Coordinates of C-alpha atoms in Angstrom, one line a residue:
M2 CA 46.8 -11.8 -13.5
K3 CA 48.9 -14.3 -11.9
G4 CA 47.0 -16.6 -13.9
H5 CA 43.8 -17.9 -14.7
F6 CA 41.9 -19.2 -11.4
Y7 CA 38.0 -20.7 -10.5
F8 CA 36.4 -21.5 -7.7
T9 CA 33.6 -23.5 -7.0
H10 CA 29.7 -23.1 -8.0
P11 CA 27.2 -25.1 -5.9
I12 CA 24.7 -26.9 -7.9
E13 CA 22.3 -26.2 -4.9
A14 CA 22.9 -22.6 -5.0
S15 CA 19.6 -21.6 -6.6
L16 CA 18.0 -22.6 -3.9
D17 CA 19.0 -20.5 -1.2
P18 CA 15.8 -17.9 0.0
R19 CA 18.6 -14.7 -0.7
M20 CA 19.1 -16.2 -3.8
E21 CA 15.4 -16.2 -5.1
A22 CA 14.0 -13.3 -3.8
M23 CA 16.6 -11.5 -5.1
E24 CA 15.8 -12.9 -8.2
E25 CA 12.1 -12.0 -8.2
K26 CA 14.2 -7.8 -8.1
L27 CA 15.7 -8.0 -11.0
H28 CA 15.1 -11.6 -13.3
G29 CA 17.6 -13.4 -14.9
K30 CA 19.7 -10.9 -14.6
G31 CA 20.3 -11.5 -10.4
F32 CA 21.9 -15.0 -10.5
G33 CA 24.5 -14.0 -12.7
V34 CA 25.3 -10.6 -11.1
Y35 CA 26.2 -11.6 -8.4
W36 CA 28.7 -15.1 -9.8
Y37 CA 30.0 -12.3 -11.8
I38 CA 30.7 -10.3 -8.9
R39 CA 32.2 -12.9 -6.8
E40 CA 34.6 -13.6 -10.3
K41 CA 35.4 -10.1 -10.3
M42 CA 35.8 -10.6 -6.2
S43 CA 38.9 -13.4 -7.6
Y44 CA 41.0 -10.8 -8.8
F45 CA 41.8 -10.1 -5.6
S46 CA 43.8 -10.8 -2.0
N47 CA 41.2 -13.1 -0.4
N48 CA 38.6 -12.7 -2.4
R49 CA 38.0 -9.7 -0.7
C50 CA 37.7 -6.3 -2.0
R51 CA 35.7 -3.0 -1.6
L52 CA 32.4 -1.6 -3.7
K53 CA 34.9 0.5 -5.0
D54 CA 36.3 -1.4 -6.6
L55 CA 34.1 -3.2 -8.5
K56 CA 33.0 -0.2 -9.6
P57 CA 35.5 -0.8 -12.9
F58 CA 33.6 -4.3 -13.6
A59 CA 29.9 -2.6 -14.1
T60 CA 29.3 -3.9 -17.8
R61 CA 26.1 -2.7 -20.6
Y62 CA 24.5 -5.4 -18.6
Y63 CA 25.5 -5.5 -15.8
T64 CA 25.4 -1.4 -14.0
K65 CA 27.1 0.2 -11.6
Q66 CA 23.0 0.1 -9.7
M67 CA 22.7 -2.9 -10.1
I68 CA 26.2 -5.0 -9.2
E69 CA 25.6 -2.2 -6.1
W70 CA 21.9 -3.7 -4.7
V71 CA 23.2 -6.2 -5.2
V72 CA 26.5 -5.7 -2.9
L73 CA 24.1 -4.1 -0.1
E74 CA 20.1 -4.6 -0.4
S75 CA 19.9 -8.9 -1.1
G76 CA 21.6 -9.9 1.9
L77 CA 24.3 -11.8 0.7
F78 CA 27.7 -9.9 1.0
G79 CA 29.2 -8.5 4.1
C80 CA 31.9 -6.6 5.2
D81 CA 34.9 -7.1 7.7
E82 CA 36.7 -5.1 10.6
A83 CA 38.7 -3.4 7.6
G84 CA 35.8 -2.6 5.2
N85 CA 36.8 -5.1 2.6
I86 CA 33.2 -7.3 1.4
V87 CA 33.0 -10.8 2.6
P88 CA 30.7 -12.6 0.4
L89 CA 28.4 -14.6 3.2
K90 CA 27.5 -18.5 3.2
L91 CA 24.8 -19.6 0.6
Q92 CA 21.9 -22.2 2.5
C93 CA 24.0 -24.9 0.6
E94 CA 27.6 -24.7 2.1
Q95 CA 25.5 -24.1 5.8
E96 CA 26.7 -27.9 6.4
S97 CA 30.0 -27.6 5.4
E98 CA 32.7 -25.8 8.8
T99 CA 35.3 -24.2 6.7
D100 CA 36.1 -20.8 6.5
P101 CA 34.0 -18.4 3.8
A102 CA 37.5 -17.5 2.7
D103 CA 39.6 -21.1 2.9
A104 CA 36.3 -22.1 0.9
W105 CA 36.2 -19.6 -2.1
Q106 CA 40.3 -19.3 -2.4
P107 CA 41.4 -19.0 -5.9
V108 CA 43.6 -21.8 -7.3
L109 CA 45.7 -22.0 -9.9
C110 CA 44.8 -24.0 -12.4
P111 CA 47.9 -26.7 -13.4
T112 CA 50.0 -25.5 -16.7
E113 CA 52.2 -27.5 -18.4
N114 CA 55.1 -25.0 -18.5
R115 CA 55.2 -24.2 -14.6
E116 CA 57.3 -27.1 -12.5
T117 CA 55.5 -28.5 -9.5
A118 CA 55.2 -31.9 -7.5
P119 CA 53.9 -35.1 -8.3
K120 CA 50.4 -35.1 -7.9
T121 CA 50.5 -37.8 -5.7
T122 CA 52.1 -34.8 -2.5
G123 CA 49.9 -32.4 -3.9
K124 CA 46.4 -34.6 -2.9
N125 CA 48.5 -35.8 0.6
S126 CA 49.2 -32.5 1.3
R127 CA 46.0 -31.2 0.4
K128 CA 44.0 -34.3 3.0
T129 CA 46.4 -32.7 6.0
T130 CA 45.2 -29.8 6.2
K131 CA 42.1 -31.1 5.7
N132 CA 42.0 -33.2 8.4
T133 CA 43.4 -30.9 10.5
R134 CA 40.8 -28.6 10.0
N135 CA 37.8 -31.9 10.9
T136 CA 40.0 -32.1 13.7
S137 CA 39.9 -29.0 15.0
V138 CA 36.4 -27.9 14.7
S139 CA 35.6 -31.2 16.1
G140 CA 37.2 -30.7 19.5
K141 CA 35.2 -27.4 20.0
K142 CA 32.4 -29.1 19.4
T143 CA 33.0 -31.6 22.4
A144 CA 33.8 -28.8 24.4
E145 CA 30.8 -26.7 23.3
N146 CA 28.8 -29.5 24.6
N147 CA 30.8 -29.7 27.3
E148 CA 29.5 -26.4 28.5
N149 CA 26.1 -27.3 27.0
R150 CA 25.5 -29.6 29.4
T151 CA 27.6 -28.3 32.6
K152 CA 25.1 -25.0 32.0
I153 CA 22.2 -27.3 32.5
S154 CA 23.1 -29.4 35.6
E155 CA 23.3 -26.6 36.7
K156 CA 20.0 -25.3 36.1
T157 CA 18.2 -28.2 37.5
A158 CA 19.9 -28.1 40.2
E159 CA 18.9 -24.5 40.8
I160 CA 15.1 -25.9 39.9
D161 CA 15.3 -28.3 42.1
E162 CA 16.4 -26.3 45.6
K163 CA 13.1 -23.9 44.4
S164 CA 10.5 -26.6 44.4
S165 CA 12.3 -28.2 47.7
E166 CA 11.9 -24.1 49.6
N167 CA 7.6 -24.4 48.2
S168 CA 7.3 -27.8 49.6
K169 CA 8.5 -26.9 53.2
K170 CA 6.4 -23.4 53.1
T171 CA 2.6 -25.0 51.7
A172 CA 4.0 -27.9 55.0
K173 CA 4.5 -24.4 57.3
N174 CA 1.0 -22.5 55.7
G175 CA -0.6 -25.5 56.5
P176 CA -1.8 -25.1 60.0
K177 CA -2.1 -21.2 59.4
T178 CA -5.3 -22.5 56.2
A179 CA -6.6 -24.9 58.4
Q180 CA -7.2 -21.9 61.4
N181 CA -8.6 -19.6 59.1
S182 CA -10.6 -22.0 58.0
T183 CA -12.3 -22.9 61.0
K184 CA -12.8 -18.5 62.3
K185 CA -14.7 -18.1 59.1
A186 CA -16.7 -20.7 59.0
P187 CA -20.8 -19.5 61.1
K188 CA -22.0 -20.7 63.8
P189 CA -25.0 -22.2 64.0
T190 CA -27.2 -20.4 66.8
E191 CA -25.1 -17.3 64.3
I192 CA -27.1 -19.0 61.5
A193 CA -30.5 -19.1 64.1
A194 CA -31.1 -15.1 65.0
Q195 CA -30.2 -13.4 62.0
P196 CA -33.7 -14.1 60.5
S197 CA -35.0 -12.2 63.5
E198 CA -33.2 -9.3 63.0
N199 CA -33.6 -9.7 59.2
E200 CA -37.2 -8.6 60.6
A201 CA -36.9 -5.9 63.2
T202 CA -34.4 -4.3 60.3
E203 CA -37.9 -4.5 58.1
N204 CA -40.4 -3.4 60.2
N205 CA -38.5 -0.7 60.7
I206 CA -38.1 0.8 57.5
R207 CA -41.8 0.0 57.4
T208 CA -42.9 2.4 60.1
Q209 CA -40.2 4.7 58.3
S210 CA -41.8 4.6 54.9
N211 CA -45.4 5.4 56.2
T212 CA -44.2 9.0 58.7
N213 CA -41.9 10.0 55.9
T214 CA -44.6 9.9 52.8
S215 CA -48.0 11.3 55.5
T216 CA -45.3 14.6 56.6
I217 CA -44.1 14.3 52.2
Y218 CA -48.4 14.9 51.9
K219 CA -48.2 17.6 54.4
E220 CA -45.1 19.5 53.1
K221 CA -47.2 19.2 49.2
K222 CA -51.0 20.8 50.9
K223 CA -49.1 23.3 51.7
E224 CA -47.2 24.8 49.3
K225 CA -50.7 24.4 47.4
E226 CA -51.9 27.0 50.0
K227 CA -48.5 29.1 49.0
D228 CA -48.6 28.9 45.3
V229 CA -45.4 27.8 45.1
V230 CA -45.0 27.4 41.3
V231 CA -42.8 25.0 40.1
V232 CA -40.3 26.3 37.0
A233 CA -39.7 22.3 35.0
T234 CA -36.3 21.5 33.3
P235 CA -35.5 20.9 29.8
T236 CA -35.4 18.3 28.6
T237 CA -32.2 18.5 26.0
T238 CA -33.6 17.0 22.5
P239 CA -30.0 14.6 20.5
T240 CA -29.6 16.9 17.7
P241 CA -28.7 15.5 14.3
S242 CA -25.9 15.3 12.6
A243 CA -25.7 18.1 10.8
S244 CA -24.8 18.1 6.7
P245 CA -21.3 18.7 5.1
T246 CA -21.9 22.0 4.2
A247 CA -20.1 24.1 1.5
I248 CA -17.0 25.8 1.5
R249 CA -18.7 28.5 -0.4
P250 CA -21.1 28.8 -2.9
W251 CA -21.3 26.5 -5.7
Q252 CA -21.5 29.1 -8.6
Q253 CA -17.3 29.8 -7.7
Y254 CA -16.6 27.2 -8.3
V255 CA -18.4 27.0 -11.4
A256 CA -17.2 29.6 -12.5
E257 CA -13.9 28.6 -11.6
L258 CA -14.0 26.1 -14.3
N259 CA -11.4 27.3 -17.1
S260 CA -11.2 25.3 -20.5
D261 CA -7.0 27.0 -20.6
S262 CA -6.6 24.2 -17.9
E263 CA -5.5 21.2 -18.3
W264 CA -8.9 19.4 -16.8
G265 CA -11.0 22.3 -19.5
Q266 CA -8.2 20.5 -21.6
I267 CA -9.1 16.7 -21.3
V268 CA -13.1 17.6 -21.1
C269 CA -13.2 19.0 -25.4
M270 CA -10.6 16.2 -25.8
K271 CA -13.2 13.5 -24.4
S272 CA -16.4 15.2 -26.2
G273 CA -15.8 14.5 -29.7
Y274 CA -16.7 18.7 -30.2
G275 CA -13.5 20.2 -28.7
A276 CA -13.0 22.9 -30.8
L277 CA -17.3 23.7 -30.3
L278 CA -16.8 23.8 -27.0
K279 CA -13.5 25.7 -25.8
K280 CA -15.1 28.6 -28.6
H281 CA -18.1 28.7 -26.4
W282 CA -17.0 27.2 -23.2
K283 CA -19.5 30.0 -21.1
T284 CA -22.3 29.0 -22.7
A285 CA -22.0 26.0 -21.8
K286 CA -21.2 26.8 -17.9
E287 CA -24.9 28.5 -17.9
L288 CA -25.9 25.7 -19.5
F289 CA -24.2 22.9 -16.7
R290 CA -25.4 25.5 -14.2
Q291 CA -29.6 25.7 -15.2
H292 CA -29.0 21.5 -15.8
V293 CA -27.7 21.3 -11.7
I294 CA -31.0 23.9 -10.7
A295 CA -33.2 21.9 -12.4
M296 CA -32.0 18.2 -10.8
G297 CA -31.5 20.0 -7.7
K298 CA -27.7 18.8 -7.3
E299 CA -27.0 22.1 -5.1
Q300 CA -25.9 20.9 -2.4
S301 CA -24.0 17.4 -3.9
L302 CA -22.0 20.2 -4.6
L303 CA -19.0 21.3 -2.3
T304 CA -16.0 21.2 -3.2
Q305 CA -14.3 22.3 -6.7
D306 CA -13.3 18.4 -8.0
E307 CA -16.8 17.7 -7.2
A308 CA -17.7 20.3 -9.6
K309 CA -15.3 19.7 -12.4
R310 CA -16.6 15.7 -12.0
Y311 CA -19.9 16.6 -12.5
F312 CA -19.5 19.0 -15.6
M313 CA -16.8 15.8 -16.6
S314 CA -20.5 13.7 -17.3
F315 CA -22.5 16.9 -18.1
A316 CA -20.5 17.3 -21.1
A317 CA -18.4 14.6 -22.1
T318 CA -19.4 11.5 -20.6
C319 CA -22.9 11.2 -20.6
P320 CA -24.2 10.8 -23.5
T321 CA -27.7 11.9 -22.8
T322 CA -26.7 15.3 -21.9
A323 CA -23.6 15.9 -24.0
G324 CA -25.6 15.0 -27.2
E325 CA -27.8 17.4 -26.2
L326 CA -25.7 20.4 -25.1
R327 CA -23.5 19.7 -28.7
Q328 CA -27.4 19.9 -30.4
Q329 CA -27.8 23.1 -28.3
L330 CA -24.0 24.7 -29.3
L331 CA -24.8 23.6 -33.2
R332 CA -27.8 25.9 -32.9
L333 CA -25.5 29.1 -31.5
E334 CA -23.0 28.6 -34.7
Q335 CA -25.7 28.5 -37.2
A336 CA -27.8 31.6 -35.7
A337 CA -23.9 33.3 -35.5
T338 CA -22.9 32.5 -39.4
A339 CA -27.0 33.1 -39.9
T340 CA -25.8 36.3 -42.6
A341 CA -23.6 33.6 -43.8
D342 CA -23.1 31.1 -47.1
P343 CA -25.4 28.3 -45.4
Y344 CA -24.1 25.7 -47.4
R345 CA -20.4 26.7 -47.0
Y346 CA -18.8 23.3 -46.1
E347 CA -20.1 21.5 -49.0
Q348 CA -18.9 21.1 -52.0
R349 CA -20.8 21.8 -56.2
L350 CA -20.0 19.0 -57.7
D351 CA -22.3 19.3 -61.6
G352 CA -24.8 21.6 -59.9
R353 CA -25.4 18.4 -57.0
R354 CA -25.1 19.0 -54.0
T355 CA -21.7 16.7 -52.1
C356 CA -19.4 15.6 -49.3
N357 CA -16.4 14.6 -49.3
G358 CA -17.5 12.3 -52.5
R359 CA -21.0 11.7 -51.4
P360 CA -24.3 13.0 -53.1
I361 CA -26.4 14.9 -50.6
P362 CA -30.7 15.3 -51.1
D363 CA -31.8 18.0 -52.0
D364 CA -34.5 18.9 -49.3
A365 CA -31.3 18.3 -47.4
P366 CA -31.2 20.8 -44.5
P367 CA -27.3 22.6 -44.9
R368 CA -24.9 21.2 -43.5
P369 CA -24.1 22.5 -39.7
D370 CA -20.0 21.6 -40.0
D371 CA -17.0 20.8 -41.3
H372 CA -16.9 17.4 -39.5
S373 CA -21.2 16.9 -40.2
T374 CA -22.0 13.3 -41.4
W375 CA -25.4 12.6 -44.1
N376 CA -28.4 9.8 -42.5
S377 CA -30.0 8.7 -44.8
R378 CA -32.0 6.3 -43.1
L379 CA -32.7 8.8 -40.7
K380 CA -32.7 11.8 -42.5
R381 CA -30.6 14.2 -40.1
W382 CA -27.6 15.3 -39.9
E383 CA -25.1 13.5 -37.2
P384 CA -22.0 13.6 -35.7
E385 CA -18.5 11.7 -38.8
Y386 CA -16.6 11.9 -34.8
G387 CA -20.0 10.2 -33.1

C-alpha cells in the first residue's frame, strides 16, 4: 500500500431508497457491506476494479455471496465499458454535478515526514480546480437551455401553422354544410302527404291478412280430410350438471393405505396408540371400510388423498372414532392373548396388585396393556398418554 487513504461518507447516505431496500434484505449488515466494498475499491486506481478482485476481501461476516449480491442486485453499483465496477451516485449526491470518480477519489492523509507545499498553495489549487469544473458545468447547462428554447419555439410555430390551416378548412366547409342542411330538411307538402300513404299501406296489409287466413283455413281442412299425421319435434330439456365421479372404486383407495409409508407412520404417531394400530392395521382398515358404508361417505372418496385424510380423522384426530377404534383393537388384543397370564402387565408387591408402584383394587379387571392407568373415580382403565 502506498499510504493511508480516506474518502467522504455522506451523512444522508442511508436515506437513499436503494440503501433502505438493501437494509431490508440484509438487515444491519447491508449498510456495512456497502461501505466495506467502497473501502476495498479505494485500494485500486480510480476507485474501480472487477468483481473477482473483491473476492479475496471476503470475511466470515462479509461473505462472497453477500458482496456479489450487493454489487449485482442492489442497484448501487454500475459497470463501465472496460467491465469494471463503478459506484453509482447516491440520492444525497444528486445535487452535486461532479463526476463520481472525482468525488470519491482517494486522498493521501498528511504525515509528519512528508515534504509538502505550504497549506495555502494547496488550498488555492483545489479552489481553482473546483472553479474550473463549476464554470464548465454552467457552460454546458446554458447550452442545453438554449437548445431547449429553440426546440420550444419551433414547436409553437408548427402549432400556429396547423391552427391557421384548420381555420381555413372550416371557412371553406361552411357553405357546404349549409347546403346539406337545406337538402335534408323535408318540405311541408311532403310531411302532409305522408299520412295518406301510411293509411294505404295499412289497408293493403289488412286485405292481404284476410286472404291469407282464409287460404290457411282451407288448407288445414284439406289436411284433416287426408288424415295427415303431424310429428311434433321433441323439446330439449336441460341436463343437470354431472357430479364428479371417482376414477377408481373407493375400496381400492382404502386397500392401498399402507402403514409402512411416511403417511402411515404419521397416523400411528398422532393416534397415541401407534404400536397397537400398526399391529392391527388390516383390522383398522376393515373397520374404516365399515364406517364409510355406515356413514354413507362412499361418494366422497374420489381420490387417494381424500381417503388418506378421512382415515387420518377416523384413526387419529377425531377423538370419538379414534377412541372407539382403540377400544376395539384392545379387545382383539385381549382375545388373542386370553390363554396367557391376564395380569402380565401388573406387578405383585407383598401379594397385592400394583401398577407403577400404585395399588390396584382387587375387583379391578386385569391391566390391558403396559400404557394404561387405573381411574379410581370412573373405575376403569384409561390410556396413560391420552
